[in-house]
mmCIF file with all atom_site columns, C-alpha atoms in Angstrom:
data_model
loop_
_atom_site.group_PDB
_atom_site.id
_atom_site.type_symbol
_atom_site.label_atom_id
_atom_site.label_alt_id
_atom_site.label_comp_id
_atom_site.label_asym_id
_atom_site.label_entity_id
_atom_site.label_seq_id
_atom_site.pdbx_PDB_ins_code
_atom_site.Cartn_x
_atom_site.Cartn_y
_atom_site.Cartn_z
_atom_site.occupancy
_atom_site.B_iso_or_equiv
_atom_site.pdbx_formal_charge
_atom_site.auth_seq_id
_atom_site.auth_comp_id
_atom_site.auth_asym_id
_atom_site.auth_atom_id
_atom_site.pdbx_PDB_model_num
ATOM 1   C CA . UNK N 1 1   ? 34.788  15.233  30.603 1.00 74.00 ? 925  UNK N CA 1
ATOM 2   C CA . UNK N 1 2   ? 32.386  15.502  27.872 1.00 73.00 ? 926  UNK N CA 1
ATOM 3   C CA . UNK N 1 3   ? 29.789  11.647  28.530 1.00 83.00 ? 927  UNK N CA 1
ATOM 4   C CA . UNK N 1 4   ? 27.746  11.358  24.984 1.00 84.00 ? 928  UNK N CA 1
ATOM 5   C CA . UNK N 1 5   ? 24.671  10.925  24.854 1.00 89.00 ? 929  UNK N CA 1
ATOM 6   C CA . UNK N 1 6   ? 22.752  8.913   21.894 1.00 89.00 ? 930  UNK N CA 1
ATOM 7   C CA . UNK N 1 7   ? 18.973  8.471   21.606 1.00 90.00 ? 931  UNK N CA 1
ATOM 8   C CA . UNK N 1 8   ? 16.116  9.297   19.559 1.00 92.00 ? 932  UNK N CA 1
ATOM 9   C CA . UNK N 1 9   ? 12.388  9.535   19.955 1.00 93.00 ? 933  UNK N CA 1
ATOM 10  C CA . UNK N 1 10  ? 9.886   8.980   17.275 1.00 93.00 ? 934  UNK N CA 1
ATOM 11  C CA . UNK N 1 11  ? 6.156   9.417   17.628 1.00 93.00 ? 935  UNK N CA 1
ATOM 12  C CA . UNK N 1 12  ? 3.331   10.982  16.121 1.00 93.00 ? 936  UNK N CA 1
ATOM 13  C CA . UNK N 1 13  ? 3.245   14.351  13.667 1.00 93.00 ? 937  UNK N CA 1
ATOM 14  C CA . UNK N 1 14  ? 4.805   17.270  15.683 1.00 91.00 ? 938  UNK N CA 1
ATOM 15  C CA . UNK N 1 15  ? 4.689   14.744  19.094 1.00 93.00 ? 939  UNK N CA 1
ATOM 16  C CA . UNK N 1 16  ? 8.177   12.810  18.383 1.00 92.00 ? 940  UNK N CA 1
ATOM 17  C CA . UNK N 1 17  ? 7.988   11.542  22.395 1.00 91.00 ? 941  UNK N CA 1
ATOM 18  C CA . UNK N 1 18  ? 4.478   10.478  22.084 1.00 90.00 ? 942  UNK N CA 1
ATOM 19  C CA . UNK N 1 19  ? 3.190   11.509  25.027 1.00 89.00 ? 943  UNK N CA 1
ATOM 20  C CA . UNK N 1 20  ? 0.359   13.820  23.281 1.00 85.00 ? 944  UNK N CA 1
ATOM 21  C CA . UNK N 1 21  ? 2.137   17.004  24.444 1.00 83.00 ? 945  UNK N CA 1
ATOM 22  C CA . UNK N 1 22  ? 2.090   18.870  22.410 1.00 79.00 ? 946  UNK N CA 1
ATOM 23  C CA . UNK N 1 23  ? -1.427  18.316  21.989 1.00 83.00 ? 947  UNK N CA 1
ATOM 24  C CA . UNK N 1 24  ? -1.636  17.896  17.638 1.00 89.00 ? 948  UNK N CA 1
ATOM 25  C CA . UNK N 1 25  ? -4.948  17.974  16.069 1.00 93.00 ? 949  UNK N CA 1
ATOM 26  C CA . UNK N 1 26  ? -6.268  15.549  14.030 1.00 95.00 ? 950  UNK N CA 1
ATOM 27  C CA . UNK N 1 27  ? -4.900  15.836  10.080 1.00 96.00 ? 951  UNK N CA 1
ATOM 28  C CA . UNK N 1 28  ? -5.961  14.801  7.195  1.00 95.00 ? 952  UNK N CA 1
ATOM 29  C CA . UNK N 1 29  ? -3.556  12.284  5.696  1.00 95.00 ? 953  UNK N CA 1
ATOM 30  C CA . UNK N 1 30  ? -2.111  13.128  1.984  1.00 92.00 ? 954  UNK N CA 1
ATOM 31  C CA . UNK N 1 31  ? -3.939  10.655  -0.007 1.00 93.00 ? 955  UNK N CA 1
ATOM 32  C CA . UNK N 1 32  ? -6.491  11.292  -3.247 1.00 91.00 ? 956  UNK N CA 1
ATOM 33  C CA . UNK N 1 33  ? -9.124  10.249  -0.783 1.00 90.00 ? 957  UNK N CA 1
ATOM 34  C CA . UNK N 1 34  ? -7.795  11.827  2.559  1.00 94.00 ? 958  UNK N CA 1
ATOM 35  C CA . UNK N 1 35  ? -8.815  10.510  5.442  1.00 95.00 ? 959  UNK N CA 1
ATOM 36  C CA . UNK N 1 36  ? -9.061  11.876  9.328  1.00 96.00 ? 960  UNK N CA 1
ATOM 37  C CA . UNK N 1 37  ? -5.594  10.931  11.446 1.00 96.00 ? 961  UNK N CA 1
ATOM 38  C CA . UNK N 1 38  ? -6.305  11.143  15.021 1.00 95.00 ? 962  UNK N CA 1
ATOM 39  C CA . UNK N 1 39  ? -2.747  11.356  17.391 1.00 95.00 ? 963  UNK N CA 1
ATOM 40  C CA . UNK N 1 40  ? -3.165  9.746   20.889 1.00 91.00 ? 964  UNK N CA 1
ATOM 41  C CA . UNK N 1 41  ? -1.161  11.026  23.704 1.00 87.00 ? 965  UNK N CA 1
ATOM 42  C CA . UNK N 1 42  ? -0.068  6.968   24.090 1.00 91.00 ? 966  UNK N CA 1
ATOM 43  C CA . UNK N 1 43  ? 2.540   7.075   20.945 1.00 94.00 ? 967  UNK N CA 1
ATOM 44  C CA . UNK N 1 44  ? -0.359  6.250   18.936 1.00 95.00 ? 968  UNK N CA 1
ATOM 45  C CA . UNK N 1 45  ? -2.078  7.271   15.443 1.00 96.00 ? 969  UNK N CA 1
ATOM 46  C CA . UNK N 1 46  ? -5.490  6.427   14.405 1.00 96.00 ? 970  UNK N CA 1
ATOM 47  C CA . UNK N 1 47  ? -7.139  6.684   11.016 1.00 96.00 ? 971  UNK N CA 1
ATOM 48  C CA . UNK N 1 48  ? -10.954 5.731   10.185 1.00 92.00 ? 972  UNK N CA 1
ATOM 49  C CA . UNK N 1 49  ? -10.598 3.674   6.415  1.00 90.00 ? 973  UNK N CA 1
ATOM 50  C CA . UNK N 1 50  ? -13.973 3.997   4.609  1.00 88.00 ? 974  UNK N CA 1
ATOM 51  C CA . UNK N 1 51  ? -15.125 0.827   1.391  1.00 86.00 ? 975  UNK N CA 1
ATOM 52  C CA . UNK N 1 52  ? -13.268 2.968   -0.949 1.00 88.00 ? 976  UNK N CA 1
ATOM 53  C CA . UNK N 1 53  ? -9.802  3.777   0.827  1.00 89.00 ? 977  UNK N CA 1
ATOM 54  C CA . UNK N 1 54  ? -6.711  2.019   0.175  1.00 92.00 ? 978  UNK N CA 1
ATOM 55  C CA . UNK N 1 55  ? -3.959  4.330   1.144  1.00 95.00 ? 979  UNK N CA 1
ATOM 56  C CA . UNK N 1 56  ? -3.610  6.328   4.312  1.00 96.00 ? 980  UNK N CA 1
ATOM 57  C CA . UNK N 1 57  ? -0.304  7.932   4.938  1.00 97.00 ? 981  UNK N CA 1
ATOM 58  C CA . UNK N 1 58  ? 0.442   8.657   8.317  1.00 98.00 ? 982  UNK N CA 1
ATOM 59  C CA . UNK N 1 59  ? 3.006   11.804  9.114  1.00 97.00 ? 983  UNK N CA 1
ATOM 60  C CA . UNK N 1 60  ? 5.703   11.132  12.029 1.00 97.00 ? 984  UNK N CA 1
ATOM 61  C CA . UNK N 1 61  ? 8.001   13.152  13.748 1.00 96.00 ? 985  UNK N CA 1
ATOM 62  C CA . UNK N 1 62  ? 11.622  11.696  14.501 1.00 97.00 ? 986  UNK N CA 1
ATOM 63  C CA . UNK N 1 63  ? 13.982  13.713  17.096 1.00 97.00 ? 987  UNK N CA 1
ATOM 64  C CA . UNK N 1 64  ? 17.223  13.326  18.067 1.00 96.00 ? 988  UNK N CA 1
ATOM 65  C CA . UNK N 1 65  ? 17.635  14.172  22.181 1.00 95.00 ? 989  UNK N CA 1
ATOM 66  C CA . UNK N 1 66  ? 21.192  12.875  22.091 1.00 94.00 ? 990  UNK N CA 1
ATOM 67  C CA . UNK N 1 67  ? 24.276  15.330  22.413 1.00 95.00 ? 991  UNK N CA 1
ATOM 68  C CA . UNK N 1 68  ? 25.613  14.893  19.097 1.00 95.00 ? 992  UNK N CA 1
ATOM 69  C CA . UNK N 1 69  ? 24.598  14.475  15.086 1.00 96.00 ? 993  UNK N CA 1
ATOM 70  C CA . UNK N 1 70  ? 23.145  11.294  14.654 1.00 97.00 ? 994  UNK N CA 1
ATOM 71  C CA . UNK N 1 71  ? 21.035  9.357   11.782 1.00 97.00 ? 995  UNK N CA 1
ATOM 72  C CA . UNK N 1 72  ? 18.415  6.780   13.053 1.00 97.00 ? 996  UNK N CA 1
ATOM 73  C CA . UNK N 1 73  ? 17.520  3.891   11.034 1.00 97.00 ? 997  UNK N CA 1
ATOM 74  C CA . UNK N 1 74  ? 13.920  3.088   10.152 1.00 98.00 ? 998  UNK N CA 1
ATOM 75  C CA . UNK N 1 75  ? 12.376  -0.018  9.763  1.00 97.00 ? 999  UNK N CA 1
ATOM 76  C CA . UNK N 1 76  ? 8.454   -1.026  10.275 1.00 97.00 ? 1000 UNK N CA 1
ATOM 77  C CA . UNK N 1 77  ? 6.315   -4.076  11.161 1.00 97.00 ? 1001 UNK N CA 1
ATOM 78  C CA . UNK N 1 78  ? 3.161   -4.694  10.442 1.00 95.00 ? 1002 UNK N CA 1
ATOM 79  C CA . UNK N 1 79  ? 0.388   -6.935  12.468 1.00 95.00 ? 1003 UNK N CA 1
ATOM 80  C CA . UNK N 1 80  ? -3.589  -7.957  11.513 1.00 93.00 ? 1004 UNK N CA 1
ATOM 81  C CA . UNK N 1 81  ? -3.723  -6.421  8.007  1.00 91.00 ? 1005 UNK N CA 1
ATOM 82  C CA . UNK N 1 82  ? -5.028  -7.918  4.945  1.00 89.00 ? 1006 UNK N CA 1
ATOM 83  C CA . UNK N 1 83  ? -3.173  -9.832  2.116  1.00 89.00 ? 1007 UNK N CA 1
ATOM 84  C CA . UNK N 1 84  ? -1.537  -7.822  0.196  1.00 91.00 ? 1008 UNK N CA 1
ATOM 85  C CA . UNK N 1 85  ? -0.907  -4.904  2.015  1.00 94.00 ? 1009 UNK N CA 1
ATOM 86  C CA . UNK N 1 86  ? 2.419   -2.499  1.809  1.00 96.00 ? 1010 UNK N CA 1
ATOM 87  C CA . UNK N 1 87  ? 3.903   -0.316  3.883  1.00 97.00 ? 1011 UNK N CA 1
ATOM 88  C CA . UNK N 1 88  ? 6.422   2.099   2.475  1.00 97.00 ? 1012 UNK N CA 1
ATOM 89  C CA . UNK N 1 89  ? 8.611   4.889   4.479  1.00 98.00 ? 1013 UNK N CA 1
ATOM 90  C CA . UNK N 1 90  ? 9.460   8.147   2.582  1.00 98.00 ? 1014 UNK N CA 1
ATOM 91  C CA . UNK N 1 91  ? 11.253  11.808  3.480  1.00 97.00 ? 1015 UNK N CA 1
ATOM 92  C CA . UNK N 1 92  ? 8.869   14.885  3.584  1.00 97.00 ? 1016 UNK N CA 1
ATOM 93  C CA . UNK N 1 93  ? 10.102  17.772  0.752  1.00 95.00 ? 1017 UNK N CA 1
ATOM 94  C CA . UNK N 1 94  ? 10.494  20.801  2.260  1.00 94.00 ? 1018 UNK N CA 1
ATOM 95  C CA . UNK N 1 95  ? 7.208   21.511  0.385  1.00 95.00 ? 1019 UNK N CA 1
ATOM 96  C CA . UNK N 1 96  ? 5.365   19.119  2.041  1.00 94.00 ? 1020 UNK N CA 1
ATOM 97  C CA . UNK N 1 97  ? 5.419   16.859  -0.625 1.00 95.00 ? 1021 UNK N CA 1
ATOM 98  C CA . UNK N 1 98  ? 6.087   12.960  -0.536 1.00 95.00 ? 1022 UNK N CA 1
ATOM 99  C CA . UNK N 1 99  ? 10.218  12.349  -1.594 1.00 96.00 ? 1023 UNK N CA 1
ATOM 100 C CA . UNK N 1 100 ? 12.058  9.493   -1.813 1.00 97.00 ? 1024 UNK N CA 1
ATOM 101 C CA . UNK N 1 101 ? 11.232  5.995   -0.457 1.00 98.00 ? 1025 UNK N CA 1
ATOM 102 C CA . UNK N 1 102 ? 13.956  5.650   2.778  1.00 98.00 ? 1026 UNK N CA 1
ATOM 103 C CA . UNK N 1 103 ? 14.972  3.503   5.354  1.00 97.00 ? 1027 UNK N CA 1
ATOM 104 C CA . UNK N 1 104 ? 16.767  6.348   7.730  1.00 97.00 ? 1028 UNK N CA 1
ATOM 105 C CA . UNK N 1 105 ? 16.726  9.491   8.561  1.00 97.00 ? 1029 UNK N CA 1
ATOM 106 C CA . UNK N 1 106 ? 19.178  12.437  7.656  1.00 97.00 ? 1030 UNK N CA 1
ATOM 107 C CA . UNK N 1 107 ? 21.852  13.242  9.497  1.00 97.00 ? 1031 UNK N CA 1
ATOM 108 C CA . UNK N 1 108 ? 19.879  15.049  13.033 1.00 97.00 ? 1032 UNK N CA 1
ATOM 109 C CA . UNK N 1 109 ? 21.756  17.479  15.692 1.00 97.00 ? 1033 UNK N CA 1
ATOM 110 C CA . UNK N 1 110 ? 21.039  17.382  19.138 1.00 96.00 ? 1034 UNK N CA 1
ATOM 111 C CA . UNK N 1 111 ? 17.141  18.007  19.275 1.00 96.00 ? 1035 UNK N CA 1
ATOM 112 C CA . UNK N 1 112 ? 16.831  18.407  15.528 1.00 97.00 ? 1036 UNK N CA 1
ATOM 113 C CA . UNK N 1 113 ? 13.630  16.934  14.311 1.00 96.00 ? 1037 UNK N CA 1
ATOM 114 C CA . UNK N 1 114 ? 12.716  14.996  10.696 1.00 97.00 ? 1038 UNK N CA 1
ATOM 115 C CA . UNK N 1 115 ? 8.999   14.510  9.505  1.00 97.00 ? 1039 UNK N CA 1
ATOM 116 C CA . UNK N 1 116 ? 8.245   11.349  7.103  1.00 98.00 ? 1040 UNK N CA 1
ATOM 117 C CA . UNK N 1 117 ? 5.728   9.549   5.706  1.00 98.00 ? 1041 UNK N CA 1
ATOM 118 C CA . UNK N 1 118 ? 3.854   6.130   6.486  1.00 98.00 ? 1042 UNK N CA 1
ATOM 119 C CA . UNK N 1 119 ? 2.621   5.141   3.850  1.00 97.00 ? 1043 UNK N CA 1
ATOM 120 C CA . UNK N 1 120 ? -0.452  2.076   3.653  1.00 97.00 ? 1044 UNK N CA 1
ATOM 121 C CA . UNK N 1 121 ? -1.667  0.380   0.902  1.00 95.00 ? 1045 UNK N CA 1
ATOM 122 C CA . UNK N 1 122 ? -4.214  -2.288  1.060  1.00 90.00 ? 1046 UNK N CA 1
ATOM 123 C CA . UNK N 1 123 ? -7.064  -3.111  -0.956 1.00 86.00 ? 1047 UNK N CA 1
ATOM 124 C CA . UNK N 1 124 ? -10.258 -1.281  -0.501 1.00 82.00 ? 1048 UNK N CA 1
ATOM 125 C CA . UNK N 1 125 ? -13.168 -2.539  1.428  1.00 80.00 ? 1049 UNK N CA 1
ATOM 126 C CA . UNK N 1 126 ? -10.495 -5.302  2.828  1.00 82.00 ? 1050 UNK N CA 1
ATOM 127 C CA . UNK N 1 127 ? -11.240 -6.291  6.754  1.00 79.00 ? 1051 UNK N CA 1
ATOM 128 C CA . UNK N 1 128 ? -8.491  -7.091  9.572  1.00 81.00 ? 1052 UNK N CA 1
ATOM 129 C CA . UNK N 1 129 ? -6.961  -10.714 9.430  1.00 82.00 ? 1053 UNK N CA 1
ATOM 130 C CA . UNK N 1 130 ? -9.342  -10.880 12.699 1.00 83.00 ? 1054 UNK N CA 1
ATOM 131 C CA . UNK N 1 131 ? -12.465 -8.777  13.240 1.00 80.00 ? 1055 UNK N CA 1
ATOM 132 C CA . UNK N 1 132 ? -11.337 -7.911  16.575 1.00 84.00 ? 1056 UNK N CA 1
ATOM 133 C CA . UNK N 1 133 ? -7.998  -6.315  16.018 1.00 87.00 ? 1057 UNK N CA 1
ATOM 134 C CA . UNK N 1 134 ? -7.005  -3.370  14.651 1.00 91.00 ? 1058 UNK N CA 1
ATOM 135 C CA . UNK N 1 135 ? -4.419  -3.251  12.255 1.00 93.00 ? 1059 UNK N CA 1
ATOM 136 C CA . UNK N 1 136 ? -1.155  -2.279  13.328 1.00 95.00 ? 1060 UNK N CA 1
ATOM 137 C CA . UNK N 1 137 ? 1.719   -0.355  11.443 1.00 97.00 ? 1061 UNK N CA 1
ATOM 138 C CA . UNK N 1 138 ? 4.473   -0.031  14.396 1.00 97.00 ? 1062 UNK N CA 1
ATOM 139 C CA . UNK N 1 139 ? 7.942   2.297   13.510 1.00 98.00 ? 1063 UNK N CA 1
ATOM 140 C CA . UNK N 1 140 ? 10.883  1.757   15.068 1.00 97.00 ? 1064 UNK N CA 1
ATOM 141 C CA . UNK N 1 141 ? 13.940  4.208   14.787 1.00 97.00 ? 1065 UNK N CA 1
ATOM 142 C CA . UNK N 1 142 ? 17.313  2.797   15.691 1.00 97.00 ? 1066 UNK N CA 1
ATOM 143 C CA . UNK N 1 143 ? 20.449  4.814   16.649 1.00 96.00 ? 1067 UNK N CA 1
ATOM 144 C CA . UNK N 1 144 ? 23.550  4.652   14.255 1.00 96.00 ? 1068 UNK N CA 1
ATOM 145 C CA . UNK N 1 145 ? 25.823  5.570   17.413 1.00 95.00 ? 1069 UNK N CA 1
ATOM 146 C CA . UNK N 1 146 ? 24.409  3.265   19.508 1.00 95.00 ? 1070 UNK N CA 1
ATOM 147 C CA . UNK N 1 147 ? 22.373  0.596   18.369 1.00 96.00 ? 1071 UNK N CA 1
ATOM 148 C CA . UNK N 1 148 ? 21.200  -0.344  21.922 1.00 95.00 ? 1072 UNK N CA 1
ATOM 149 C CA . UNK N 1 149 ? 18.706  3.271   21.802 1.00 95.00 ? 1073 UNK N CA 1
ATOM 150 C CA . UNK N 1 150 ? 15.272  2.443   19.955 1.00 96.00 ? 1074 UNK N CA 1
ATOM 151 C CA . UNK N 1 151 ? 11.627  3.744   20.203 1.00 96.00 ? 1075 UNK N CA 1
ATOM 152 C CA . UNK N 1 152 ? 8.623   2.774   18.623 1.00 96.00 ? 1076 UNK N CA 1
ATOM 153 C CA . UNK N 1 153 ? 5.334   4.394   17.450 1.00 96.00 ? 1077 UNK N CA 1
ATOM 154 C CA . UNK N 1 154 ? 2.136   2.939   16.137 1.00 97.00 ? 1078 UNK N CA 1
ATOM 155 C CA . UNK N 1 155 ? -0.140  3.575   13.065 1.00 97.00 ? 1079 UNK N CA 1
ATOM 156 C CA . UNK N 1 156 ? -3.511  1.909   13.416 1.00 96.00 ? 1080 UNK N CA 1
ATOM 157 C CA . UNK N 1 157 ? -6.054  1.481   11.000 1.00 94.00 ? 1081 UNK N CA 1
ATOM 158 C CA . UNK N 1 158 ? -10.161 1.211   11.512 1.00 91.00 ? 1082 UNK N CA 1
ATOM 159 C CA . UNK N 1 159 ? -10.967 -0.844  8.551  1.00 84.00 ? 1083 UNK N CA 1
ATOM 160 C CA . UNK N 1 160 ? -14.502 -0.491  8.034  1.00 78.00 ? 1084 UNK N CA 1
ATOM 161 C CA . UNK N 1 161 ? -16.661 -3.718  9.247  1.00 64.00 ? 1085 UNK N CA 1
ATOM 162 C CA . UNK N 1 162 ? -18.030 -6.568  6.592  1.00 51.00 ? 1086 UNK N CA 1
ATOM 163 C CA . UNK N 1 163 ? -21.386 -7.414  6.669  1.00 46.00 ? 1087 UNK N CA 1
ATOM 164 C CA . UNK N 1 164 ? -21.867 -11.156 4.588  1.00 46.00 ? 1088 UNK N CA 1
ATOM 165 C CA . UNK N 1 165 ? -25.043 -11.683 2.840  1.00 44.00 ? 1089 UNK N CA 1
ATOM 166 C CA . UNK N 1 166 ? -28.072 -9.234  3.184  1.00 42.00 ? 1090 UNK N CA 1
ATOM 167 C CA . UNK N 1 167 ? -28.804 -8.217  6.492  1.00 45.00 ? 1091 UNK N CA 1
ATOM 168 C CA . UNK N 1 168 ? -32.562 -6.691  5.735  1.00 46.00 ? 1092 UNK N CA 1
ATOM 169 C CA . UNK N 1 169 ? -35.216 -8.952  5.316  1.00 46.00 ? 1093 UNK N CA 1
ATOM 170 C CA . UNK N 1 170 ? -37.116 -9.109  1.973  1.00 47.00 ? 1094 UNK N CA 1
ATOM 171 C CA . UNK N 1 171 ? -40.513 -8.338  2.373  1.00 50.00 ? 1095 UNK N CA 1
ATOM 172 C CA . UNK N 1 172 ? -42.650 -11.499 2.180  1.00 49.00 ? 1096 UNK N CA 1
ATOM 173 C CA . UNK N 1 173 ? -39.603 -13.717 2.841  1.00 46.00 ? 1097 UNK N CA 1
ATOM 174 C CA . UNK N 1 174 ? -38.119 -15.363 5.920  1.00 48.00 ? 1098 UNK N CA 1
ATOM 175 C CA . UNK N 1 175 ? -37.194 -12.337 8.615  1.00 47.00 ? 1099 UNK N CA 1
#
């Protein structure tokens, strides 16, 4: 007797279980204005946002560690970012260029893995909805054999920190 076996991991670039082994460097992302993505071994991804940035796409890794072909659907949440924000999902050409927007993956065998694209866009210079969160991107991947097999990974961004008014005293005025 043959028991099948459906479930998928997703996590960060070349890490689809998360668990920061293997160790992957820090990247940078594939924007105009890259910036530095730092994997965690905690199913994480962090990325530093500057004033001027207002895209980061993140890379991912999905895997399939069932026993037979599957496709995973994707779908995304996101938590603390600022009005107007987007968050799109797209395959990785076999160039390493972005493809098409998607919402699942191809068709995976057993331990066959898929890189895609996270992508952010939110206005530049923006904060977080509260200045002590971090915004929040998290993917989930759902199986198409069994819909009861899901895992998550997370995409955070460090907006950079607003400063209201003029912090430096004028010379002759009130410190």
């Amino acid at each position: 007797t043959v028991t099948r076996k459906d479930n998928g991991v997703i996590g960060p670039k070349t890490d689809p279980d998360g668990n920061g082994n293997p160790t992957t460097p820090a990247y940078p992302s594939k924007d105009t204005t890259p910036v530095t993505i730092t994997p965690g071994n905690n199913d994480t991804q962090v990325a530093n946002a500057t004033t001027t940035t207002d895209v980061v796409t993140f890379t991912i890794t999905v895997q399939n560690t069932g026993n037979r072909t599957d496709t995973v659907t994707i779908t995304n949440s996101q938590q603390d970012f600022p009005t107007g924000t987007v968050v799109k999902i797209y395959e990785v050409n076999p160039d390493g260029s972005k493809g098409p927007e998607i919402t699942k993956s191809k068709p995976l065998a057993p331990n066959d893995n898929q890189d895609i694209y996270v992508e952010v866009t939110f206005p530049a210079g923006s904060a977080p909805t509260s200045p002590d969160k971090t915004p929040t991107v998290t993917v989930t991947i759902t199986s198409q054999n069994d819909p009861t097999k899901t895992d998550i990974t997370k995409d955070l961004i460090t907006l950079p920190k607003v400063s209201f008014g003029d912090p430096t005293p004028t010379p002759g005025g009130d410190p």
